[in-house]
Tab-separated table of C-alpha atoms and ligand atoms in Angstrom:
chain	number	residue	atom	x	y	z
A	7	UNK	CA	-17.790	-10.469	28.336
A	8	UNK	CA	-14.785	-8.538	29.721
A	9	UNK	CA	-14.698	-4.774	28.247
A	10	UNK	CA	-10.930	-4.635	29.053
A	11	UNK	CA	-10.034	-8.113	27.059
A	12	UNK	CA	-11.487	-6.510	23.950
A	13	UNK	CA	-9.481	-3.147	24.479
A	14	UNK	CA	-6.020	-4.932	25.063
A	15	UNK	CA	-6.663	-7.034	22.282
A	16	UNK	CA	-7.007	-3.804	20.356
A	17	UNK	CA	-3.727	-1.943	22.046
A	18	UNK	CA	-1.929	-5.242	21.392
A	19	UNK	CA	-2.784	-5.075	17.695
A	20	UNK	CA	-2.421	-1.173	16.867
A	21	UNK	CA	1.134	-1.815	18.733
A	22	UNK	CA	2.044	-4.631	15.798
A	23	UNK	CA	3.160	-1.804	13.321
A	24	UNK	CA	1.010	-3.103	10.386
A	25	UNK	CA	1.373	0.259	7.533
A	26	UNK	CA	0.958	-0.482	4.019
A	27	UNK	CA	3.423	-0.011	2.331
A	28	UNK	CA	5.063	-2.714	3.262
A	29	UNK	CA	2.142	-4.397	5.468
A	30	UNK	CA	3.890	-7.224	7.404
A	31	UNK	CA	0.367	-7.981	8.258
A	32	UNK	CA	1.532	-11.581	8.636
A	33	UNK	CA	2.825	-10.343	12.552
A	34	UNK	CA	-1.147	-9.420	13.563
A	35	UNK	CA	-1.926	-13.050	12.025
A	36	UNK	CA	0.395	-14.614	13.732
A	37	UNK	CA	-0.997	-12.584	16.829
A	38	UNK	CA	-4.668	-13.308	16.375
A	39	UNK	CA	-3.271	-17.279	16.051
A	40	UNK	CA	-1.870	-17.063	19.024
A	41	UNK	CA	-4.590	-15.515	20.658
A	42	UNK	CA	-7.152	-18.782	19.066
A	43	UNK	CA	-4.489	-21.313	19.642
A	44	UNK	CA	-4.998	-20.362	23.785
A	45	UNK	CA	-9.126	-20.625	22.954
A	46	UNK	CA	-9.239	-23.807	21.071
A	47	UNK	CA	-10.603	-21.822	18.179
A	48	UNK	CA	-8.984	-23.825	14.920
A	49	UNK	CA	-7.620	-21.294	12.555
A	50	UNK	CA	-5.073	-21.131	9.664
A	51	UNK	CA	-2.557	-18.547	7.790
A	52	UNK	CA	-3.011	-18.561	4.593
A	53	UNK	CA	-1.163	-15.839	1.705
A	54	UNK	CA	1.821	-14.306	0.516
A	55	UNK	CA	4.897	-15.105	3.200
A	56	UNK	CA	4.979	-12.489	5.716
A	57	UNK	CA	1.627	-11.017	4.851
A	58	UNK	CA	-0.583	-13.383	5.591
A	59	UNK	CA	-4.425	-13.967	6.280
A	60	UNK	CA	-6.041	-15.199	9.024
A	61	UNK	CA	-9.583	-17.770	9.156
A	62	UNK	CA	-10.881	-19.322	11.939
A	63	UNK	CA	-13.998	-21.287	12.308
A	64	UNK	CA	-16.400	-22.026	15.173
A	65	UNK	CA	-19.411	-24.534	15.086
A	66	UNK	CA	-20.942	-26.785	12.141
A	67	UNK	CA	-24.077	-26.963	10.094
A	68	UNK	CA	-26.029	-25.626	6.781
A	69	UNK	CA	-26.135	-21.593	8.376
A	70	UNK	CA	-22.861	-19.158	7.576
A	71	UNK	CA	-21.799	-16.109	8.971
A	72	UNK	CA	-18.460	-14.290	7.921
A	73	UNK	CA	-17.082	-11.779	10.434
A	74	UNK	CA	-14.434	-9.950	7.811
A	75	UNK	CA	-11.870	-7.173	8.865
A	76	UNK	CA	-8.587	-6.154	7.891
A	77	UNK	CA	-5.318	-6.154	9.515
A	78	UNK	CA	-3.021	-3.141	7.408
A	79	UNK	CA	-3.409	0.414	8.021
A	80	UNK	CA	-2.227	3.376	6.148
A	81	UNK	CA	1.027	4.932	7.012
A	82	UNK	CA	1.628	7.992	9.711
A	83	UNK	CA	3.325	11.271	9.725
A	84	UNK	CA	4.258	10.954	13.250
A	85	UNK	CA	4.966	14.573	14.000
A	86	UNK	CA	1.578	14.916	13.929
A	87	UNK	CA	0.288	13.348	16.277
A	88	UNK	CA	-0.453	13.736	19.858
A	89	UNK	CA	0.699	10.549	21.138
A	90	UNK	CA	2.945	7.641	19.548
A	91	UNK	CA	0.608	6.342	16.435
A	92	UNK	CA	2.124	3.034	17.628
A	93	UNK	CA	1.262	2.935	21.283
A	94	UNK	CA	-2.085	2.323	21.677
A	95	UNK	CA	-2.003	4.548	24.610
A	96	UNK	CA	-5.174	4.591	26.654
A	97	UNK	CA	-6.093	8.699	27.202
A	98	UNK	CA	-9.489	10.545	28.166
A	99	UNK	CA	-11.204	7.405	27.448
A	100	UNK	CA	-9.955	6.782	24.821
A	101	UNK	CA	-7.393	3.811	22.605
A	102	UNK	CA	-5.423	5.948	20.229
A	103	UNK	CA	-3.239	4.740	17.131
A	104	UNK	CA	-3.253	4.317	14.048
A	105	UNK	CA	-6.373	1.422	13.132
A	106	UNK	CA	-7.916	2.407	15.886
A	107	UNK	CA	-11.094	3.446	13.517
A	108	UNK	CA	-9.898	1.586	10.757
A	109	UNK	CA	-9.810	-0.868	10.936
A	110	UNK	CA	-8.269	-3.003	13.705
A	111	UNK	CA	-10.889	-1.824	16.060
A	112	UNK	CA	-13.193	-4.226	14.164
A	113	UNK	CA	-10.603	-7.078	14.188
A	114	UNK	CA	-10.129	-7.065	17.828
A	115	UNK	CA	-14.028	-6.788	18.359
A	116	UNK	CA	-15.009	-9.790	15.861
A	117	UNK	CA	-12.335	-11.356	17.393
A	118	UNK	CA	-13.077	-11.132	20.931
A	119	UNK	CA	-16.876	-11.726	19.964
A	120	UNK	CA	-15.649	-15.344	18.694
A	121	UNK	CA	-13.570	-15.916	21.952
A	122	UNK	CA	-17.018	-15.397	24.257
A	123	UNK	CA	-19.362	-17.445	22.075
A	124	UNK	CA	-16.406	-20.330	22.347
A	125	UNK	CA	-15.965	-19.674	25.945
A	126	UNK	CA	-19.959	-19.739	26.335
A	127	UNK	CA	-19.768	-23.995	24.896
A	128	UNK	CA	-22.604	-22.517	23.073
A	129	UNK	CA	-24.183	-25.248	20.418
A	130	UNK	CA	-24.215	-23.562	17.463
A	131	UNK	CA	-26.347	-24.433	13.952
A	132	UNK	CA	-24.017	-23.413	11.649
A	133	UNK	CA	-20.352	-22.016	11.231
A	134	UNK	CA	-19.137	-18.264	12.695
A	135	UNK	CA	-16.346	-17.898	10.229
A	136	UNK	CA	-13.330	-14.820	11.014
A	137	UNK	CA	-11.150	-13.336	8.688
A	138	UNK	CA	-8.407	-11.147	9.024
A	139	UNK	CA	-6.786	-10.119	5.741
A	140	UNK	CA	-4.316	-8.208	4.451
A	141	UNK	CA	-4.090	-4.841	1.667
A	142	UNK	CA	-7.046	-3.641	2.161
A	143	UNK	CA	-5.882	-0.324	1.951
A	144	UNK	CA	-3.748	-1.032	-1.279
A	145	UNK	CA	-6.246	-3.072	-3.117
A	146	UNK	CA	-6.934	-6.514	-1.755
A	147	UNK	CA	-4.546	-7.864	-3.943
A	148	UNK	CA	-2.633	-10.408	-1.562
A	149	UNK	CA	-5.889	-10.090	1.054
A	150	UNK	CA	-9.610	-10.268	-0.160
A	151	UNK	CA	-8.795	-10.960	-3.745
A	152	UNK	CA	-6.728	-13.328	-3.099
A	153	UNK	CA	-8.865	-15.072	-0.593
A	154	UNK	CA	-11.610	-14.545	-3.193
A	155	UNK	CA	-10.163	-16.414	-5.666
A	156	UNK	CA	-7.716	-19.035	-4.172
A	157	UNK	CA	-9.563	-19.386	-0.684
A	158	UNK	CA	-12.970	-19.046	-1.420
A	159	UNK	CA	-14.322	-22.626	0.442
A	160	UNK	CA	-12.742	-21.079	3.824
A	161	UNK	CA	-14.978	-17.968	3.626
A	162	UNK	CA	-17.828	-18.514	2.087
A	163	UNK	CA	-20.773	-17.729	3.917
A	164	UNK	CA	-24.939	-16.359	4.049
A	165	UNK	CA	-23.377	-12.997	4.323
A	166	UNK	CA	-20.648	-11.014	6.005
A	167	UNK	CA	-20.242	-8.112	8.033
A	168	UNK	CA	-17.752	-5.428	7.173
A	169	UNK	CA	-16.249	-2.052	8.019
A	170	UNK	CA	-17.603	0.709	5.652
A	171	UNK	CA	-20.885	2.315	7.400
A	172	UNK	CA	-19.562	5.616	8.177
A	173	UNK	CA	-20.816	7.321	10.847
A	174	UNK	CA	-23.988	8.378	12.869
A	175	UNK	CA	-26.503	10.982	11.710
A	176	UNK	CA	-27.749	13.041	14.645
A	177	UNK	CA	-31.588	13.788	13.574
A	178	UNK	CA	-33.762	15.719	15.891
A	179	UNK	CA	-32.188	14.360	19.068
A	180	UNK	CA	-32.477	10.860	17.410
A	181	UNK	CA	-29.281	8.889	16.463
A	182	UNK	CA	-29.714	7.385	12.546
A	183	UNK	CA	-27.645	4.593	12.070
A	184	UNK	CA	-26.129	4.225	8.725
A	185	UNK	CA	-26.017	0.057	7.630
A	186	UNK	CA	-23.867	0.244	4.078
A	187	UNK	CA	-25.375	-1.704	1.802
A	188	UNK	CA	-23.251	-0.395	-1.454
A	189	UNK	CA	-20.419	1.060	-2.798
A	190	UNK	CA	-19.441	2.968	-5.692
A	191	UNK	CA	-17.224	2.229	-8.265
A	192	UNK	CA	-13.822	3.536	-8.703
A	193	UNK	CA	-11.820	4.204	-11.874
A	194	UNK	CA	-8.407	5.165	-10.515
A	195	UNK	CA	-7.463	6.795	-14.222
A	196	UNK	CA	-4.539	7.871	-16.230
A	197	UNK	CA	-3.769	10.839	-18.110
A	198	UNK	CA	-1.068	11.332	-20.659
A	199	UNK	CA	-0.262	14.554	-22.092
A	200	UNK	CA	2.793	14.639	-25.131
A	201	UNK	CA	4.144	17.126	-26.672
A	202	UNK	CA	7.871	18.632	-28.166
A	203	UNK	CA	10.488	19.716	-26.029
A	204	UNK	CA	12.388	22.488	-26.657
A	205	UNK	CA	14.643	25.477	-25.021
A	206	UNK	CA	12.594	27.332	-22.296
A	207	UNK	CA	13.670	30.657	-24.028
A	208	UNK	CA	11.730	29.876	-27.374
A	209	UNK	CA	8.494	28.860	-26.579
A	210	UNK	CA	6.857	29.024	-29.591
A	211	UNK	CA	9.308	26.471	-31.175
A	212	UNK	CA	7.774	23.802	-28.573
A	213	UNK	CA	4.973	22.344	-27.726
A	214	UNK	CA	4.088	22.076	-24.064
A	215	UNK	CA	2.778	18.702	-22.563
A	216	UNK	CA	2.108	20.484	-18.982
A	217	UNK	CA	0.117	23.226	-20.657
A	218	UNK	CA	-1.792	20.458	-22.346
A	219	UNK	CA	-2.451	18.265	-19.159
A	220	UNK	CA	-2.717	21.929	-16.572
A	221	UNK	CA	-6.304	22.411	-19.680
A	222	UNK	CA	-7.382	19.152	-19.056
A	223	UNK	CA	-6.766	18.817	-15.210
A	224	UNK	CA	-8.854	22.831	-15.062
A	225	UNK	CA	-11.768	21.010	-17.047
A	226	UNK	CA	-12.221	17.932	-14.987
A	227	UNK	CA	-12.152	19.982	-11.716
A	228	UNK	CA	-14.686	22.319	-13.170
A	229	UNK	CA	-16.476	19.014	-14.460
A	230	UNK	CA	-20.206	19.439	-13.179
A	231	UNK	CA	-21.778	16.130	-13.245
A	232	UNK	CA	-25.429	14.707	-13.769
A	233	UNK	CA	-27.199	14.202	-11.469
A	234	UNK	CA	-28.174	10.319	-10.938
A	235	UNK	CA	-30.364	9.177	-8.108
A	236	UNK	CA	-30.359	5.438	-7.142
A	237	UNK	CA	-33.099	4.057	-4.973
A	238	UNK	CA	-30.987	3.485	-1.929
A	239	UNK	CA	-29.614	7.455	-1.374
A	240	UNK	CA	-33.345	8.597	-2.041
A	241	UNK	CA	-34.770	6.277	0.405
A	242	UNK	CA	-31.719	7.329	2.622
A	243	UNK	CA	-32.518	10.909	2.142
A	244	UNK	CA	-35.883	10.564	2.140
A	245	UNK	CA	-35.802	8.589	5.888
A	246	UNK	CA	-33.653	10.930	6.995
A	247	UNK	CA	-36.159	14.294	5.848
A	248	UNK	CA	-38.807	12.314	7.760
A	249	UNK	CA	-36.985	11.577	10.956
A	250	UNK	CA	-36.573	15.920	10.477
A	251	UNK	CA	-40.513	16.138	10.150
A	252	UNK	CA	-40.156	17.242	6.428
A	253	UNK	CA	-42.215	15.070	3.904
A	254	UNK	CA	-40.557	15.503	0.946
A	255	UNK	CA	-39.941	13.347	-2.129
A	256	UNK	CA	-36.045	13.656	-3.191
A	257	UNK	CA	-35.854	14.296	-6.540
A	258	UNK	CA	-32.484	14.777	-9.172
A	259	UNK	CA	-34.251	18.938	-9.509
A	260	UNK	CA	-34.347	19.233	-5.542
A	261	UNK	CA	-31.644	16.953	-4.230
A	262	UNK	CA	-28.808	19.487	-3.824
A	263	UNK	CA	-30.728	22.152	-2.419
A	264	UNK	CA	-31.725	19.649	0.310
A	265	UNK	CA	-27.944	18.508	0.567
A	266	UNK	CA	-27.014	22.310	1.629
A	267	UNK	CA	-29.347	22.137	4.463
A	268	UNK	CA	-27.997	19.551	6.239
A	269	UNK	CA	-26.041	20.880	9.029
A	270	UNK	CA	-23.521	17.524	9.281
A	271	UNK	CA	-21.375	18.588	6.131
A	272	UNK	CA	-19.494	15.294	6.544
A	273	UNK	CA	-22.824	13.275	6.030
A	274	UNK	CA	-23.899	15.811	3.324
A	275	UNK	CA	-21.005	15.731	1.286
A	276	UNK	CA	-21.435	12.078	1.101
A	277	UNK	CA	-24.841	12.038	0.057
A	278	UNK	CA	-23.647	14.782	-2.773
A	279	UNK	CA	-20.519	11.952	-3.919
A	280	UNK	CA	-23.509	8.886	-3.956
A	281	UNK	CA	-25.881	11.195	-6.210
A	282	UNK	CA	-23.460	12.097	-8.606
A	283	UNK	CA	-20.191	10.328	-10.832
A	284	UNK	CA	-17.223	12.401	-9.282
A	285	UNK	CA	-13.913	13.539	-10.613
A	286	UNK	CA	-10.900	14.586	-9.133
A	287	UNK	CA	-7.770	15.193	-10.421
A	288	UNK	CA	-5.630	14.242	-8.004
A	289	UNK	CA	-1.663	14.145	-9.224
A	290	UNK	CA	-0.081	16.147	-12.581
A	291	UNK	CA	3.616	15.312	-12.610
A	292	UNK	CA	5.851	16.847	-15.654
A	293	UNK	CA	8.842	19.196	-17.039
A	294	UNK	CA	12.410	18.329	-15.740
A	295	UNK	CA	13.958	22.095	-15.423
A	296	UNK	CA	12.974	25.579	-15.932
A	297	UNK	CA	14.589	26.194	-19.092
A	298	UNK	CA	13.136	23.270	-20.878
A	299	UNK	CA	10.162	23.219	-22.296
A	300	UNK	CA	8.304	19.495	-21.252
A	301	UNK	CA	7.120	17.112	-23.928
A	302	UNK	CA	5.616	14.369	-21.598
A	303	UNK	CA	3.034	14.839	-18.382
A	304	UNK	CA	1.041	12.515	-16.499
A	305	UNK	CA	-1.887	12.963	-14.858
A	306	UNK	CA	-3.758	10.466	-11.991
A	307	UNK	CA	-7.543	11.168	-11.775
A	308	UNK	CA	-9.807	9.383	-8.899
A	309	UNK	CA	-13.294	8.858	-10.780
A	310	UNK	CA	-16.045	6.723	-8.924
A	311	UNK	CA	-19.277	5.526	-10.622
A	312	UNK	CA	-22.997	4.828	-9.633
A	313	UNK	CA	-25.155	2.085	-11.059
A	314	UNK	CA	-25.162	2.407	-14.736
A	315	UNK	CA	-22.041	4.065	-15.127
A	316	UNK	CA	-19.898	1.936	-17.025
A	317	UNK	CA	-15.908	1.985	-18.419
A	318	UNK	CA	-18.183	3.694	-21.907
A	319	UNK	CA	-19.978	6.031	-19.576
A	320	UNK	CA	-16.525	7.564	-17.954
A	321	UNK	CA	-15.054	7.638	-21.450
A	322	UNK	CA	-17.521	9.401	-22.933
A	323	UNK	CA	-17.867	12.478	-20.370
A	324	UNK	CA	-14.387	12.414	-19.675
A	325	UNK	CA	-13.017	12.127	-23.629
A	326	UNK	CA	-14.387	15.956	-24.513
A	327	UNK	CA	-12.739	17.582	-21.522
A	328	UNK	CA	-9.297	16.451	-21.789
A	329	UNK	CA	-8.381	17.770	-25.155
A	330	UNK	CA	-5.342	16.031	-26.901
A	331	UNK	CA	-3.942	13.707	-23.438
A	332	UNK	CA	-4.784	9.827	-23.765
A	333	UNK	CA	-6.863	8.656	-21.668
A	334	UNK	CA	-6.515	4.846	-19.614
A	335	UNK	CA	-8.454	3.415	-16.630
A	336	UNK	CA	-5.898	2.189	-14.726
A	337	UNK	CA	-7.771	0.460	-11.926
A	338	UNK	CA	-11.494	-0.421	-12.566
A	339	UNK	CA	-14.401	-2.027	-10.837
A	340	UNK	CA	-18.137	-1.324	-11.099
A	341	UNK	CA	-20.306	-0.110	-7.958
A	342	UNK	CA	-21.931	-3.038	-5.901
A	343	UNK	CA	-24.522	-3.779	-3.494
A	344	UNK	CA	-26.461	-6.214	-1.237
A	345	UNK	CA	-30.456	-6.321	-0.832
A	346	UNK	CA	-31.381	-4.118	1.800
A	347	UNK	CA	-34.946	-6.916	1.746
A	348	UNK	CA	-32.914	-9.729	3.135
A	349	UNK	CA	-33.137	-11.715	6.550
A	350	UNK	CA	-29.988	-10.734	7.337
A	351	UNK	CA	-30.166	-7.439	6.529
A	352	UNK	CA	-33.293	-7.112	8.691
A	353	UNK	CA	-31.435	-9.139	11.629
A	354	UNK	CA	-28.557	-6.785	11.635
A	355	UNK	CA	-30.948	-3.732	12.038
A	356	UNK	CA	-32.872	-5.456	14.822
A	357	UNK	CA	-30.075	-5.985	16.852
A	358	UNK	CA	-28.402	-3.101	16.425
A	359	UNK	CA	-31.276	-1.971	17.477
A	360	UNK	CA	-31.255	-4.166	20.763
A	361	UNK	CA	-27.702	-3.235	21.251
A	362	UNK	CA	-28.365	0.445	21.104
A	363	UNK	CA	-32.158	0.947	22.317
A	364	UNK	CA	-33.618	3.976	20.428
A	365	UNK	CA	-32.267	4.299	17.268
A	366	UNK	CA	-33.513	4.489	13.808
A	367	UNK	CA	-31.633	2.494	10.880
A	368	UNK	CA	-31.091	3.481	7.082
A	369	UNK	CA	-29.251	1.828	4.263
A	370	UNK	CA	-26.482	3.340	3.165
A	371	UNK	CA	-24.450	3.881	-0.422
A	372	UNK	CA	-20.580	4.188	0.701
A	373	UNK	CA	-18.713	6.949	-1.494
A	374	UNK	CA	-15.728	4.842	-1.320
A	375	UNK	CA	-14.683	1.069	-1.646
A	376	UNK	CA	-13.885	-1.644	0.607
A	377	UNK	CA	-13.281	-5.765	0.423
A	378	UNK	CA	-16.531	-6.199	0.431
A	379	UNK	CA	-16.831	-5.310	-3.681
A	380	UNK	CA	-14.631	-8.857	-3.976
A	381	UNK	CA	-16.984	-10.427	-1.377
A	382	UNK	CA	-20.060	-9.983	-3.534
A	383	UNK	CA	-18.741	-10.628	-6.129
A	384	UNK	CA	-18.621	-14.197	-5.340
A	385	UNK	CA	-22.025	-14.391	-3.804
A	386	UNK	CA	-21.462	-13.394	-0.444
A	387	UNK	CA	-24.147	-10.617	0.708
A	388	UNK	CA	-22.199	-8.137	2.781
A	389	UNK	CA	-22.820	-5.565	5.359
A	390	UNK	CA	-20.785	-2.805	6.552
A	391	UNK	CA	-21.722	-2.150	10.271
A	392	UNK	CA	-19.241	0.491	11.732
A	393	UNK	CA	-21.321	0.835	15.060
A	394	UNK	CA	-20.072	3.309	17.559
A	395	UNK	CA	-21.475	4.594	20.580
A	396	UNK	CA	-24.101	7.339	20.824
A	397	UNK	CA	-21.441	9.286	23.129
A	398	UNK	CA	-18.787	8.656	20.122
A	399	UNK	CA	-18.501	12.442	18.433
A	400	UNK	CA	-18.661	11.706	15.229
A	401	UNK	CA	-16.006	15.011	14.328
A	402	UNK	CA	-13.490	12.423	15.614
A	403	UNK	CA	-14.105	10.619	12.426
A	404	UNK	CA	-11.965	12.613	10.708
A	405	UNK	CA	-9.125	11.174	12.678
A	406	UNK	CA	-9.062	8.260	10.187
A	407	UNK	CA	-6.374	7.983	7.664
A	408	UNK	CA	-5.115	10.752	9.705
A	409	UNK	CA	-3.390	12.036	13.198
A	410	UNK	CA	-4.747	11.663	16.528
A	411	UNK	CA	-7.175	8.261	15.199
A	412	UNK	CA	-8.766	7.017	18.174
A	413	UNK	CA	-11.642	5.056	19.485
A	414	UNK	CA	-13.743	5.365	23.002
A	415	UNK	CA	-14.102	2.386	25.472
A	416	UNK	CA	-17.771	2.453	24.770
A	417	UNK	CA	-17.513	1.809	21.368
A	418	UNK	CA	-15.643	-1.130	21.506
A	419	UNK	CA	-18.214	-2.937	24.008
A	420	UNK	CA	-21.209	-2.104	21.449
A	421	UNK	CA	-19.131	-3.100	18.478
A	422	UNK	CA	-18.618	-6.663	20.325
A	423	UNK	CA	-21.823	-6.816	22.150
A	424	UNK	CA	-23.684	-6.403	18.517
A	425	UNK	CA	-21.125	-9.129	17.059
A	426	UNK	CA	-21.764	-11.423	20.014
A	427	UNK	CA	-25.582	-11.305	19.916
A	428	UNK	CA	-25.990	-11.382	15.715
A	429	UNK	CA	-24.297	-14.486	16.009
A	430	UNK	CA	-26.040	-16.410	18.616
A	431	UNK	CA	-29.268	-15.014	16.673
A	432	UNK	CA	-28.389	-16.179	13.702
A	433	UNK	CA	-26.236	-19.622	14.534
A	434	UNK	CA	-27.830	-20.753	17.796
B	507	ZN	ZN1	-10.571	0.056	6.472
């Protein structure tokens, strides 16, 4: 294993200009084909023209692994940023550009892991299946779900691993390593406010749709919701209290005052989204000039949902605070998760462990969504293993989806290093 194959494979791929909107994730495809076509790794494109998916396949037999990862990335404000978002400039050791974090330093890592073990003639028991897909960022709809439901004989597999852990927790001078195991559910929501126009002048004649829709948008941000503690935050939070040396039993009365203690407000303000439904209204759009008076406003609101918290549920606490607006769940799927008691679950852990010596592992309830939602929901147990390096600070994290995202050269050698040795544990 070559550290500085992995990292030009990276700086190739952040250079391929991959944003969605539009995507044109079909280039990095074409690049990660060329890039197997030199190994004598079989592969194949499959997808929409121009934004296609990539699968290739080592090794034969009963066993499956799926190394999953995908090629878009959200767009840049380039005035922002330090250096071009497109160079994959090497810096203070460190790649930056936009993927770096998310998510094409996984691609180039899974990737490169599948080049060594094919390099290595290694026999293996069972199939090490990649795949590279597009619109992740947009909704999966020409990558995972598509793959999911057209494709699904060329992925399916034991169980996958994914982006989607988050970060590090620093405990006590001990490094927690988050392993996700679930997601929540988002309800990407529409609000419609109507009313009667009229002159701007003569209020009172009218009947304002912004007025309506500014009520409803102050009540859902002043929304306070209930408390609901799933098995895998508490057991999070409790292993977490006890790497602290505090032996406390989370419960829905004491789990926010615990929440403000934590000094990491990035990991706390996670745990606070996974205990809790949350609302946010995020866009109100209405009224065409001054003078008029608006009849019509929209509203977008981003609501994600625990276990148990169905399309009814949402309605039901949503329906008293928005007054007269229609309500309609634009984009809905329910939260998801893999057993935390499987094998593979407790191989992962193990060799992250070996990978990073002294380190203590917790499952881990993501706040937000990724492609592994459409992965289990045909069967495929999935994982989302984000390792980076215990030198990696994890303020940096922020850089994602935003200026300035960048990676360090460590982090890409224990990303592949962990990918490399979970498959010749599991397939050799
Ligand atoms: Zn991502």
């Amino acid at each position: 294993m070559n550290s500085q194959e992995v990292i030009t494979i990276l700086q190739d791929l952040i250079q391929i200009d991959t944003s969605n909107p539009p995507g044109n994730e079909g280039k990095a495809a074409r690049y990660l084909g060329e890039l197997f076509e030199k190994e004598g790794i079989a592969h194949e494109l499959v997808g929409e023209k121009g934004r296609e998916n990539i699968v290739a396949t080592l090794g034969e037999g009963e066993k499956s692994l799926l190394y999953v990862s995908h090629t878009d990335v959200v767009p840049v404000s380039e005035e922002a940023w330090k250096v071009p978002p497109f160079s994959g400039e090497m810096k203070e050791g460190y790649i930056w550009g936009r993927g770096a974090l998310d998510c094409k330093d996984l691609v180039a890592a899974e990737a490169y892991a599948l080049i060594c073990i094919k390099r290595e003639k290694l026999p293996l028991r069972g199939r090490l299946i990649f795949a590279a897909v597009a619109d992740e960022e947009k909704g999966g709809s020409v990558g995972s779900k598509l793959m999911t439901e057209r494709y699904k004989d060329m992925i399916r597999a034991d169980f996958a691993i994914n982006e989607g852990a988050g970060e590090y927790i620093d405990v006590n001078g001990k490094k927690l390593y988050l392993l996700q195991t679930g997601e929540k559910g988002p309800c990407w929501s529409r609000l419609k406010a109507h009313g009667v126009s009229g002159h701007g002048a003569i209020p009172t004649l009218a009947d304002n749709a912004v007025v309506k829709m500014a009520r409803a948008v102050k009540n859902l941000g002043e929304y306070e919701p209930k408390i609901w503690l799933i098995p895998e935050v508490k057991q999070l939070m409790e292993t977490y209290l006890q790497l602290k040396g505090e032996k406390i039993a989370v419960t829905p009365e004491n789990v926010d005052k615990i929440i403000d203690r934590i000094p990491d407000r990035y990991f706390a303000e996670g745990l606070r989204a996974t205990t809790r439904m949350t609302v946010s209204p995020n866009m109100m759009c209405g009224g065409k000039k001054v003078n008029i008076v608006p009849d019509y406003c929209e509203g977008e609101v981003d609501i994600r949902t625990l276990p148990g918290q169905d399309l009814e549920y949402v309605k039901r606490e949503v329906e008293p605070l928005i007054g007269e607006c229609e309500f309609e769940a634009v984009h809905y799927h329910p939260a998801n998760f893999s057993s935390a008691g499987t094998e593979y679950y407790n191989l992962i852990e193990k060799t992250v462990k070996e990978v990073l010596g002294d380190v203590s592992c917790a499952p881990y309830t993501l706040s937000g969504a990724t492609d592994s939602y459409y992965l289990r929901g045909i069967g495929i147990e999935s994982y989302g293993v984000s390792l980076l390096s215990k030198e990696f600070p994890t303020e940096v994290l922020k850089t994602v989806h935003s200026s300035d995202e960048r990676i360090d050269i460590k982090s890409m050698e224990v990303k592949t290093e962990f990918l490399y040795q979970l498959a010749r544990k599991y397939l050799s």
